[in-house]
Every structure is written in structure tokens, then in C-alpha cells.
Amino acid sequence: MREKTLKAFCFRSGEVRVADEVPARALLITSGPQTVLPGIVEINASPAFKPGVLLVPGVKEAANDDEALDAVDKFRKVLNKSMCSLLYVVGGRHGTAS
């Protein structure tokens, strides 16, 4: 049975979330297995002042949309590299050790 895939996305405010679908006005960052993606996002995102809110590093501080997109792209690369490393370590079974 194939594991459910979730999507990580963010808003211009820098807030990042993980869910089944990307809402309107949000930008897809990446997708991944439900047992892996939420933890990878939590580890790599910046905490906001509001409890439970995570931010894409550099988006909120960006002077313009181009800088914000650069920050999102950098975050995407970090998430994808982290997921690939983790999935390689556990045998490529999307969170299930062999």
C-alpha cells in the first residue's frame, strides 16, 4: 500500500504549512510522504513569535518578491535534500525501516 503524500506550502508572510492540498494564494514548496515531510519542515523552518507557527527562513524579511522567492527556493532545496537523505537511510521505503 502506498503512503499518502502531503504538500508543504507557504504564504507571502513566510508562514509554512503541510496539508493535503495547497490553498489559493499559497505557493507549493515541495511534497513528500506523510511520515517524513511534516518533521522535515518542522526541523528546517524558523519558529515564529506565535506558538505553533513556522516560517520559511528569509521570506518575511525579504525586501521584495524576488528575494522572497529566492528564500523559498533555498528552503525547497534544503527540504528535498533532507528528505532524500532520510529516505536513503531508511532504505527508500518512505519512513519504513527495512
Short mmCIF file of C-alpha atoms in Angstrom, two decimals:
data_model
loop_
_atom_site.label_atom_id
_atom_site.label_comp_id
_atom_site.label_asym_id
_atom_site.label_seq_id
_atom_site.Cartn_x
_atom_site.Cartn_y
_atom_site.Cartn_z
CA MET A 1 0.00 0.00 0.00
CA ARG A 2 1.38 3.38 -0.99
CA GLU A 3 1.85 6.04 1.65
CA LYS A 4 -0.13 9.27 1.49
CA THR A 5 1.68 12.27 0.02
CA LEU A 6 1.41 15.69 1.66
CA LYS A 7 2.33 19.12 0.34
CA ALA A 8 4.40 21.82 2.02
CA PHE A 9 3.41 25.34 1.03
CA CYS A 10 3.85 28.90 2.20
CA PHE A 11 2.27 32.31 2.05
CA ARG A 12 3.92 35.66 1.30
CA SER A 13 4.06 36.22 5.06
CA GLY A 14 6.54 33.35 5.22
CA GLU A 15 4.21 31.04 7.14
CA VAL A 16 4.75 27.44 6.08
CA ARG A 17 2.22 24.64 6.47
CA VAL A 18 1.82 21.00 5.48
CA ALA A 19 -1.52 19.62 4.24
CA ASP A 20 -3.25 17.52 1.59
CA GLU A 21 -3.93 20.46 -0.72
CA VAL A 22 -2.36 23.85 -1.42
CA PRO A 23 -4.85 26.66 -0.76
CA ALA A 24 -5.39 29.62 -3.04
CA ARG A 25 -2.75 32.34 -2.71
CA ALA A 26 -0.19 29.85 -1.36
CA LEU A 27 2.98 28.69 -3.08
CA LEU A 28 3.81 24.99 -3.28
CA ILE A 29 7.27 24.30 -1.88
CA THR A 30 7.52 20.52 -2.19
CA SER A 31 5.67 17.29 -1.49
CA GLY A 32 6.61 14.14 0.35
CA PRO A 33 5.46 11.18 2.41
CA GLN A 34 3.20 11.95 5.37
CA THR A 35 5.59 10.18 7.76
CA VAL A 36 8.53 12.31 6.64
CA LEU A 37 7.52 15.74 5.32
CA PRO A 38 5.98 17.31 8.46
CA GLY A 39 9.05 16.54 10.57
CA ILE A 40 11.46 17.74 7.89
CA VAL A 41 9.56 21.03 7.62
CA GLU A 42 9.47 21.47 11.40
CA ILE A 43 13.21 20.85 11.76
CA ASN A 44 14.20 23.24 8.97
CA ALA A 45 11.67 26.07 9.40
CA SER A 46 12.12 29.05 11.68
CA PRO A 47 9.79 29.45 14.66
CA ALA A 48 7.51 32.48 14.63
CA PHE A 49 6.67 34.54 17.70
CA LYS A 50 3.20 32.98 17.65
CA PRO A 51 3.28 29.43 19.12
CA GLY A 52 2.80 26.67 16.57
CA VAL A 53 3.58 28.87 13.57
CA LEU A 54 6.59 28.08 11.40
CA LEU A 55 8.24 30.33 8.82
CA VAL A 56 10.29 29.80 5.70
CA PRO A 57 13.63 31.39 6.64
CA GLY A 58 14.14 34.72 4.89
CA VAL A 59 10.69 35.20 3.36
CA LYS A 60 9.27 37.58 5.94
CA GLU A 61 12.48 39.62 5.92
CA ALA A 62 12.70 39.79 2.11
CA ALA A 63 12.69 43.31 0.68
CA ASN A 64 10.72 42.25 -2.40
CA ASP A 65 9.01 39.28 -4.04
CA ASP A 66 12.15 38.20 -5.91
CA GLU A 67 14.08 37.91 -2.66
CA ALA A 68 11.15 36.04 -1.10
CA LEU A 69 11.09 33.56 -3.99
CA ASP A 70 14.85 33.07 -3.64
CA ALA A 71 14.33 32.23 0.05
CA VAL A 72 11.56 29.75 -0.83
CA ASP A 73 13.78 28.11 -3.46
CA LYS A 74 16.61 27.76 -0.95
CA PHE A 75 14.19 26.25 1.60
CA ARG A 76 12.85 23.85 -1.07
CA LYS A 77 16.38 22.61 -1.75
CA VAL A 78 17.04 22.10 1.97
CA LEU A 79 13.78 20.17 2.42
CA ASN A 80 14.36 17.97 -0.61
CA LYS A 81 17.95 17.22 0.39
CA SER A 82 16.84 16.36 3.93
CA MET A 83 14.06 14.08 2.65
CA CYS A 84 16.39 12.32 0.22
CA SER A 85 18.97 11.75 2.95
CA LEU A 86 16.39 10.39 5.37
CA LEU A 87 14.73 8.15 2.80
CA TYR A 88 18.11 6.79 1.75
CA VAL A 89 18.98 5.96 5.35
CA VAL A 90 15.74 4.05 5.92
CA GLY A 91 16.08 2.08 2.72
CA GLY A 92 13.99 4.19 0.41
CA ARG A 93 10.72 2.96 1.88
CA HIS A 94 9.31 6.36 2.79
CA GLY A 95 9.75 6.14 6.52
CA THR A 96 9.56 2.38 6.96
CA ALA A 97 12.83 0.80 8.07
CA SER A 98 13.63 -2.47 6.36
#
